[in-house]
Amino acid sequence: MPLAVRLSLFYASLCLFGGVQLPFFPVWLKSKGLGAQEISYIIAATMFLRIVAGPVVAFLADRLGDRRRIVILLSWGSLGAVSLYLVASGFWQILIATLILMSLFPSITPLIETTAMKAAHEQGIDYGRVRLWCSITFIAASSGTGWLLEWQPASIIAVCLVGAIAVNLAGAHLLAREVPQPRLAVHPGGQLRAALAFTRQPLFLIALTAASLIQSTHAVYYAFGTLNWQKLGYSSDVIGVLWGIGVVAEIILFAFSGRVVARVGAVRMMSLGAAAAVFRWTMMAFDPPLWMLFPLQALHAFSYCAAHLGTIHFLTRATPNAFAATAQSLYAALSAGVLMGLMTLAAGSLYLQFGAGAYLLGAGTGVVAFLGTLVIGARWNGGKLAPDAMQDEGTPSGDQGRNGAGC
């Protein structure tokens, strides 16, 4: 089976879970008798675990050099954990099951992103056309679960979550086996010291922060977008269409991303995403009319997708191969964990006071991110920020960021 097909199938299986969990997990929690405060504790715990578990798992995968085996183990563990939902009851049982599940399943994404980008650069796989299947199955899973809930009790959500991860496990076993890469011997602890030394590089930190800030600008939208549109009197059908436009727009960009990134460049894609976020959230802050919401939602292709594509390509080109998964996991932890969590907390109080004006938080954050991308563009020319090979001591031997190809 061609590698591109294997990766496409895995991405498709990966996002089935998100398509069920993101929209409907709170519905299931409520059906189990949990109150709003208890639900918020469980959801907050999932963000915290992304911060801690992801980088640890990714570092181990980089150290072992066999990401496929780690993905399979994570999928098996996730299936066992999610199956606990079928018998769990009460806050503490559900919390424990969720802590186990969310320490395992989200850690898969950085590993598969690393594998896909490695295939893109070494074998010419079109990353965007592989990745778009994730968005397609997300829509299918969310729509299908919503349809089931029209005639099934909320308990069906747990069954759907188990089924989604079972499919993901099958997809994990379809992944191609990795060819072992020759590695220089390092002293005990050398890999960790080398990783820490690399991640402390100023340009890497600026890029990681700017990329994560762009994604965190969506916090108000994710938390209160639907509530604000309901307050404005839009029906559930219209709101569903508005959300769908954003996902369809990102699918289109993913489909043509190979040519777009080649022409625009990784850093400029990040800048484009930040600029789109500034414009999009500034306009949303003033409750624009319905006709204007459609093109604003289409900007999701830039504020999310272009920024994500630029970041993935930057990390792949700038990061030594030995730390590839570690870098991807740090991006996931900072963007979907630390900054998204902080922005969501801030968005709550701002929305209560200012309503749609809370979107200005995202607009201001986008300005800061845009300035960060300008710094990256001025100082990075497309090469590795450190050599692929490590010295015997396990530390990078120098900064080669100026010796690579243009960005």
Short mmCIF file of C-alpha atoms in Angstrom, two decimals:
data_model
loop_
_atom_site.label_atom_id
_atom_site.label_comp_id
_atom_site.label_asym_id
_atom_site.label_seq_id
_atom_site.Cartn_x
_atom_site.Cartn_y
_atom_site.Cartn_z
CA MET A 1 0.00 0.00 0.00
CA PRO A 2 1.47 3.41 -0.97
CA LEU A 3 2.78 5.51 1.93
CA ALA A 4 0.48 8.42 1.08
CA VAL A 5 -2.56 6.15 1.34
CA ARG A 6 -1.39 4.76 4.69
CA LEU A 7 -0.93 8.26 6.09
CA SER A 8 -4.27 9.45 4.68
CA LEU A 9 -6.08 6.53 6.29
CA PHE A 10 -4.41 7.19 9.61
CA TYR A 11 -5.24 10.90 9.57
CA ALA A 12 -8.83 10.00 8.72
CA SER A 13 -8.97 7.60 11.67
CA LEU A 14 -7.30 10.13 13.99
CA CYS A 15 -9.93 12.84 13.63
CA LEU A 16 -12.95 10.59 14.07
CA PHE A 17 -12.39 10.87 17.81
CA GLY A 18 -12.14 14.68 17.73
CA GLY A 19 -15.31 14.92 15.65
CA VAL A 20 -17.19 13.15 18.43
CA GLN A 21 -15.34 14.42 21.49
CA LEU A 22 -15.06 18.15 20.85
CA PRO A 23 -18.75 18.90 20.20
CA PHE A 24 -20.40 16.19 22.29
CA PHE A 25 -18.20 15.18 25.24
CA PRO A 26 -19.74 17.90 27.47
CA VAL A 27 -23.20 16.61 26.47
CA TRP A 28 -22.24 13.12 27.64
CA LEU A 29 -20.78 14.48 30.89
CA LYS A 30 -24.01 16.34 31.59
CA SER A 31 -26.02 13.20 30.89
CA LYS A 32 -23.93 11.41 33.55
CA GLY A 33 -25.17 13.89 36.13
CA LEU A 34 -22.15 16.18 36.28
CA GLY A 35 -22.65 19.88 36.92
CA ALA A 36 -21.09 22.79 35.06
CA GLN A 37 -18.23 23.16 37.57
CA GLU A 38 -17.36 19.46 37.44
CA ILE A 39 -17.44 19.51 33.64
CA SER A 40 -15.07 22.48 33.58
CA TYR A 41 -12.63 20.63 35.89
CA ILE A 42 -12.54 17.62 33.58
CA ILE A 43 -12.05 19.70 30.44
CA ALA A 44 -9.34 21.80 32.11
CA ALA A 45 -7.55 18.61 33.11
CA THR A 46 -7.34 17.56 29.46
CA MET A 47 -5.54 20.82 28.60
CA PHE A 48 -3.07 20.37 31.43
CA LEU A 49 -2.20 16.84 30.37
CA ARG A 50 -1.39 18.00 26.84
CA ILE A 51 1.23 20.30 28.34
CA VAL A 52 2.91 17.53 30.33
CA ALA A 53 2.37 14.24 28.50
CA GLY A 54 2.96 15.26 24.88
CA PRO A 55 6.57 16.48 25.12
CA VAL A 56 7.55 13.53 27.36
CA VAL A 57 6.14 10.96 24.93
CA ALA A 58 7.65 12.75 21.93
CA PHE A 59 11.09 12.88 23.56
CA LEU A 60 10.93 9.13 24.19
CA ALA A 61 9.88 8.55 20.56
CA ASP A 62 12.81 10.64 19.32
CA ARG A 63 15.12 8.76 21.65
CA LEU A 64 13.90 5.32 20.51
CA GLY A 65 13.66 6.33 16.84
CA ASP A 66 10.51 4.23 16.26
CA ARG A 67 7.45 6.49 16.21
CA ARG A 68 5.17 3.85 14.65
CA ARG A 69 5.60 1.51 17.61
CA ILE A 70 4.91 4.35 20.05
CA VAL A 71 1.76 5.34 18.12
CA ILE A 72 0.45 1.76 18.23
CA LEU A 73 1.09 1.52 21.98
CA LEU A 74 -0.64 4.87 22.55
CA SER A 75 -3.63 3.73 20.48
CA TRP A 76 -3.96 0.47 22.44
CA GLY A 77 -3.72 2.37 25.72
CA SER A 78 -6.27 4.92 24.52
CA LEU A 79 -8.71 2.16 23.58
CA GLY A 80 -8.42 0.67 27.05
CA ALA A 81 -8.91 4.04 28.70
CA VAL A 82 -11.88 5.15 26.60
CA SER A 83 -13.58 1.81 27.20
CA LEU A 84 -13.79 2.80 30.87
CA TYR A 85 -16.43 5.34 29.86
CA LEU A 86 -18.81 2.46 29.21
CA VAL A 87 -18.81 1.55 32.91
CA ALA A 88 -17.68 4.74 34.67
CA SER A 89 -20.13 6.73 36.77
CA GLY A 90 -19.70 9.75 38.97
CA PHE A 91 -17.15 12.55 38.84
CA TRP A 92 -14.09 10.71 40.15
CA GLN A 93 -14.39 7.63 37.96
CA ILE A 94 -14.92 9.72 34.85
CA LEU A 95 -12.06 12.06 35.81
CA ILE A 96 -9.63 9.16 36.27
CA ALA A 97 -10.63 7.60 32.94
CA THR A 98 -10.24 10.98 31.25
CA LEU A 99 -6.84 11.62 32.82
CA ILE A 100 -5.57 8.30 31.48
CA LEU A 101 -7.11 8.80 28.04
CA MET A 102 -5.93 12.38 27.56
CA SER A 103 -2.40 11.58 28.67
CA LEU A 104 -2.22 9.07 25.80
CA PHE A 105 -4.37 9.95 22.80
CA PRO A 106 -3.36 13.62 22.17
CA SER A 107 0.29 12.55 22.24
CA ILE A 108 -0.25 10.70 18.96
CA THR A 109 -0.75 13.85 16.87
CA PRO A 110 2.79 15.32 17.10
CA LEU A 111 4.26 11.92 16.24
CA ILE A 112 2.16 11.50 13.10
CA GLU A 113 2.81 15.12 12.07
CA THR A 114 6.53 14.41 12.30
CA THR A 115 6.18 11.21 10.29
CA ALA A 116 4.08 12.92 7.61
CA MET A 117 6.44 15.88 7.23
CA LYS A 118 9.44 13.56 7.05
CA ALA A 119 7.70 11.69 4.22
CA ALA A 120 6.88 14.97 2.51
CA HIS A 121 10.50 16.11 2.46
CA GLU A 122 12.15 12.76 1.79
CA GLN A 123 9.62 11.10 -0.54
CA GLY A 124 7.65 13.99 -2.02
CA ILE A 125 4.36 13.19 -0.26
CA ASP A 126 1.93 16.13 -0.40
CA TYR A 127 1.34 16.81 3.30
CA GLY A 128 -1.76 18.93 2.76
CA ARG A 129 -3.56 16.32 0.66
CA VAL A 130 -2.81 13.72 3.31
CA ARG A 131 -3.81 15.98 6.20
CA LEU A 132 -7.12 17.14 4.69
CA TRP A 133 -8.66 13.70 5.40
CA CYS A 134 -8.48 14.62 9.07
CA SER A 135 -10.78 17.59 8.47
CA ILE A 136 -13.13 15.55 6.27
CA THR A 137 -13.65 12.81 8.85
CA PHE A 138 -14.02 15.41 11.60
CA ILE A 139 -17.07 16.78 9.76
CA ALA A 140 -18.39 13.27 9.14
CA ALA A 141 -17.99 12.24 12.78
CA SER A 142 -19.57 15.37 14.23
CA SER A 143 -22.47 15.24 11.76
CA GLY A 144 -23.01 11.52 12.26
CA THR A 145 -23.00 11.78 16.04
CA GLY A 146 -25.41 14.69 15.92
CA TRP A 147 -27.74 12.64 13.73
CA LEU A 148 -27.55 9.70 16.16
CA LEU A 149 -28.46 11.96 19.06
CA GLU A 150 -31.71 12.84 17.33
CA TRP A 151 -33.03 9.36 18.12
CA GLN A 152 -30.57 7.83 20.60
CA PRO A 153 -29.83 8.75 24.25
CA ALA A 154 -26.64 10.61 25.13
CA SER A 155 -25.06 7.33 26.25
CA ILE A 156 -24.42 6.63 22.55
CA ILE A 157 -21.64 9.24 22.68
CA ALA A 158 -19.45 6.93 24.78
CA VAL A 159 -20.00 4.13 22.28
CA CYS A 160 -19.00 6.47 19.43
CA LEU A 161 -15.83 7.47 21.30
CA VAL A 162 -14.84 3.83 21.76
CA GLY A 163 -15.58 3.07 18.11
CA ALA A 164 -13.55 6.06 16.93
CA ILE A 165 -10.44 4.97 18.81
CA ALA A 166 -10.88 1.38 17.66
CA VAL A 167 -10.76 2.66 14.08
CA ASN A 168 -7.70 4.73 14.97
CA LEU A 169 -5.97 1.62 16.31
CA ALA A 170 -6.57 -0.12 12.98
CA GLY A 171 -5.12 2.91 11.21
CA ALA A 172 -2.04 2.83 13.45
CA HIS A 173 -1.27 -0.75 12.45
CA LEU A 174 -1.44 0.31 8.78
CA LEU A 175 1.37 2.82 9.24
CA ALA A 176 4.57 1.92 7.42
CA ARG A 177 7.49 0.67 9.48
CA GLU A 178 10.23 3.23 9.93
CA VAL A 179 13.73 2.62 8.59
CA PRO A 180 16.18 2.91 11.49
CA GLN A 181 18.34 6.02 11.20
CA PRO A 182 22.05 5.90 12.11
CA ARG A 183 22.68 7.83 15.31
CA LEU A 184 25.88 8.89 17.02
CA ALA A 185 26.47 7.47 20.48
CA VAL A 186 25.88 9.93 23.30
CA HIS A 187 26.65 9.86 26.98
CA PRO A 188 23.77 9.11 29.37
CA GLY A 189 21.51 12.13 29.48
CA GLY A 190 23.11 13.55 26.34
CA GLN A 191 19.91 13.41 24.28
CA LEU A 192 18.02 15.33 26.96
CA ARG A 193 20.78 17.95 27.30
CA ALA A 194 20.92 18.35 23.53
CA ALA A 195 17.13 18.76 23.29
CA LEU A 196 17.09 21.34 26.08
CA ALA A 197 19.97 23.22 24.48
CA PHE A 198 18.17 23.36 21.15
CA THR A 199 14.81 24.43 22.57
CA ARG A 200 16.47 27.32 24.38
CA GLN A 201 17.60 28.89 21.10
CA PRO A 202 16.03 32.37 20.83
CA LEU A 203 14.85 32.00 17.24
CA PHE A 204 13.19 28.66 17.97
CA LEU A 205 11.45 30.13 21.02
CA ILE A 206 10.23 33.14 19.05
CA ALA A 207 8.85 30.93 16.29
CA LEU A 208 7.20 28.53 18.74
CA THR A 209 5.60 31.40 20.67
CA ALA A 210 4.41 33.26 17.56
CA ALA A 211 2.89 30.12 16.04
CA SER A 212 1.13 29.20 19.28
CA LEU A 213 -0.17 32.74 19.75
CA ILE A 214 -1.80 32.61 16.30
CA GLN A 215 -3.67 29.44 17.22
CA SER A 216 -4.67 30.85 20.62
CA THR A 217 -6.43 33.78 18.92
CA HIS A 218 -9.27 31.31 18.22
CA ALA A 219 -10.06 30.92 21.95
CA VAL A 220 -13.04 33.30 22.02
CA TYR A 221 -14.43 31.77 18.83
CA TYR A 222 -14.16 28.18 20.08
CA ALA A 223 -15.61 28.95 23.52
CA PHE A 224 -18.26 31.57 22.76
CA GLY A 225 -18.76 31.80 19.00
CA THR A 226 -21.90 29.66 18.98
CA LEU A 227 -23.30 31.33 22.11
CA ASN A 228 -22.81 34.78 20.61
CA TRP A 229 -24.53 33.81 17.35
CA GLN A 230 -27.41 32.34 19.31
CA LYS A 231 -27.71 35.60 21.21
CA LEU A 232 -27.93 37.41 17.87
CA GLY A 233 -30.86 35.18 16.91
CA TYR A 234 -29.26 32.89 14.34
CA SER A 235 -30.78 29.41 14.09
CA SER A 236 -28.87 26.21 14.76
CA ASP A 237 -28.90 25.42 11.03
CA VAL A 238 -27.28 28.75 10.16
CA ILE A 239 -24.71 28.37 12.92
CA GLY A 240 -23.90 24.88 11.66
CA VAL A 241 -23.34 26.24 8.17
CA LEU A 242 -21.05 28.97 9.52
CA TRP A 243 -18.90 26.43 11.35
CA GLY A 244 -18.87 24.20 8.28
CA ILE A 245 -17.60 27.01 6.05
CA GLY A 246 -14.48 27.30 8.17
CA VAL A 247 -13.69 23.59 7.96
CA VAL A 248 -14.41 23.41 4.22
CA ALA A 249 -12.13 26.41 3.65
CA GLU A 250 -9.26 24.70 5.48
CA ILE A 251 -9.84 21.50 3.46
CA ILE A 252 -9.48 23.48 0.22
CA LEU A 253 -6.22 25.06 1.36
CA PHE A 254 -4.88 21.70 2.53
CA ALA A 255 -5.67 20.28 -0.93
CA PHE A 256 -3.45 22.85 -2.65
CA SER A 257 -0.99 23.43 0.18
CA GLY A 258 1.99 21.81 -1.54
CA ARG A 259 2.06 24.44 -4.28
CA VAL A 260 1.01 27.25 -1.96
CA VAL A 261 3.75 26.64 0.62
CA ALA A 262 6.35 26.19 -2.13
CA ARG A 263 5.40 29.55 -3.61
CA VAL A 264 4.72 31.55 -0.43
CA GLY A 265 7.19 30.01 2.02
CA ALA A 266 6.77 28.71 5.56
CA VAL A 267 7.34 31.96 7.44
CA ARG A 268 5.14 34.02 5.11
CA MET A 269 2.36 31.46 5.63
CA MET A 270 2.64 32.12 9.36
CA SER A 271 2.57 35.88 8.75
CA LEU A 272 -0.48 35.48 6.52
CA GLY A 273 -2.22 33.50 9.25
CA ALA A 274 -1.48 36.15 11.87
CA ALA A 275 -2.67 38.98 9.62
CA ALA A 276 -5.89 37.09 8.82
CA ALA A 277 -6.49 36.55 12.55
CA VAL A 278 -6.12 40.28 13.25
CA PHE A 279 -8.64 41.19 10.53
CA ARG A 280 -11.06 38.35 11.27
CA TRP A 281 -11.36 38.90 15.01
CA THR A 282 -11.44 42.69 14.71
CA MET A 283 -14.45 42.44 12.42
CA MET A 284 -16.12 39.78 14.59
CA ALA A 285 -15.85 42.07 17.61
CA PHE A 286 -18.47 44.39 16.09
CA ASP A 287 -21.14 41.73 15.38
CA PRO A 288 -21.09 42.07 11.57
CA PRO A 289 -24.23 41.22 9.55
CA LEU A 290 -24.83 37.65 8.44
CA TRP A 291 -23.66 38.17 4.86
CA MET A 292 -20.26 39.29 6.16
CA LEU A 293 -19.88 36.30 8.45
CA PHE A 294 -19.51 33.95 5.48
CA PRO A 295 -16.26 35.45 4.14
CA LEU A 296 -15.01 35.97 7.69
CA GLN A 297 -15.52 32.27 8.38
CA ALA A 298 -13.70 31.43 5.16
CA LEU A 299 -10.68 33.20 6.69
CA HIS A 300 -10.32 30.13 8.90
CA ALA A 301 -8.31 28.76 5.99
CA PHE A 302 -5.69 31.37 6.84
CA SER A 303 -5.99 32.13 10.57
CA TYR A 304 -5.82 28.41 11.36
CA CYS A 305 -4.74 26.40 8.32
CA ALA A 306 -2.11 28.67 6.73
CA ALA A 307 -0.58 29.35 10.13
CA HIS A 308 -0.52 25.63 10.96
CA LEU A 309 1.00 24.69 7.61
CA GLY A 310 3.66 27.38 7.94
CA THR A 311 4.52 26.22 11.45
CA ILE A 312 4.73 22.53 10.53
CA HIS A 313 7.02 23.30 7.60
CA PHE A 314 9.16 25.66 9.67
CA LEU A 315 9.63 23.11 12.45
CA THR A 316 10.50 20.38 9.96
CA ARG A 317 13.09 22.49 8.17
CA ALA A 318 14.57 24.22 11.22
CA THR A 319 14.67 21.35 13.73
CA PRO A 320 17.37 18.63 13.77
CA ASN A 321 15.93 15.24 12.91
CA ALA A 322 16.80 13.91 16.36
CA PHE A 323 14.35 16.37 17.97
CA ALA A 324 11.62 16.45 15.30
CA ALA A 325 8.81 14.93 17.36
CA THR A 326 9.88 16.86 20.45
CA ALA A 327 9.55 20.17 18.57
CA GLN A 328 6.12 19.23 17.17
CA SER A 329 4.90 18.22 20.62
CA LEU A 330 6.09 21.48 22.17
CA TYR A 331 4.09 23.35 19.53
CA ALA A 332 1.00 21.26 20.33
CA ALA A 333 1.46 21.69 24.09
CA LEU A 334 1.99 25.46 23.92
CA SER A 335 -0.73 26.23 21.36
CA ALA A 336 -3.48 23.81 22.44
CA GLY A 337 -2.49 23.67 26.10
CA VAL A 338 -0.80 26.62 27.80
CA LEU A 339 -1.79 29.58 25.63
CA MET A 340 -5.18 28.28 24.56
CA GLY A 341 -6.02 27.57 28.19
CA LEU A 342 -4.94 31.01 29.36
CA MET A 343 -6.74 32.74 26.50
CA THR A 344 -9.91 30.75 27.21
CA LEU A 345 -9.82 31.78 30.87
CA ALA A 346 -9.36 35.41 29.89
CA ALA A 347 -12.06 35.16 27.23
CA GLY A 348 -14.65 34.03 29.77
CA SER A 349 -14.53 37.19 31.87
CA LEU A 350 -14.15 39.43 28.82
CA TYR A 351 -17.18 37.91 27.11
CA LEU A 352 -19.30 38.40 30.23
CA GLN A 353 -18.37 42.09 30.28
CA PHE A 354 -18.11 43.02 26.61
CA GLY A 355 -19.88 40.30 24.61
CA ALA A 356 -18.48 40.08 21.08
CA GLY A 357 -15.94 42.75 22.04
CA ALA A 358 -13.97 39.89 23.60
CA TYR A 359 -12.82 39.03 20.06
CA LEU A 360 -10.47 42.02 20.30
CA LEU A 361 -8.36 39.87 22.63
CA GLY A 362 -7.64 37.60 19.68
CA ALA A 363 -7.01 40.55 17.38
CA GLY A 364 -4.44 42.03 19.76
CA THR A 365 -2.76 38.68 20.21
CA GLY A 366 -2.59 38.33 16.44
CA VAL A 367 -0.69 41.63 16.20
CA VAL A 368 1.95 40.33 18.63
CA ALA A 369 2.19 37.07 16.69
CA PHE A 370 2.56 38.93 13.39
CA LEU A 371 5.50 40.92 14.77
CA GLY A 372 7.07 37.65 15.86
CA THR A 373 6.80 36.22 12.35
CA LEU A 374 8.56 39.31 10.98
CA VAL A 375 11.48 38.62 13.31
CA ILE A 376 11.64 35.00 12.12
CA GLY A 377 11.56 36.08 8.47
CA ALA A 378 14.41 38.53 9.04
CA ARG A 379 16.67 36.10 10.91
CA TRP A 380 16.00 32.66 9.40
CA ASN A 381 16.83 31.62 5.85
CA GLY A 382 15.37 28.12 5.77
CA GLY A 383 18.14 25.97 7.22
CA LYS A 384 18.51 23.87 10.33
CA LEU A 385 18.98 25.87 13.52
CA ALA A 386 21.42 23.17 14.69
CA PRO A 387 23.19 20.23 13.01
CA ASP A 388 21.38 16.92 12.58
CA ALA A 389 24.31 15.06 14.11
CA MET A 390 25.22 15.47 17.78
CA GLN A 391 28.60 15.54 19.40
CA ASP A 392 29.58 12.76 21.76
CA GLU A 393 28.49 14.91 24.68
CA GLY A 394 25.02 15.06 23.14
CA THR A 395 24.97 18.83 22.60
CA PRO A 396 24.55 20.67 19.31
CA SER A 397 27.90 21.70 17.84
CA GLY A 398 26.75 25.00 16.46
CA ASP A 399 24.05 27.07 14.80
CA GLN A 400 23.71 26.41 11.10
CA GLY A 401 20.58 28.43 10.55
CA ARG A 402 22.41 30.59 8.01
CA ASN A 403 23.62 27.67 5.90
CA GLY A 404 20.34 26.29 4.62
CA ALA A 405 18.22 26.98 1.61
CA GLY A 406 16.08 30.07 1.37
CA CYS A 407 12.69 30.07 3.03
#
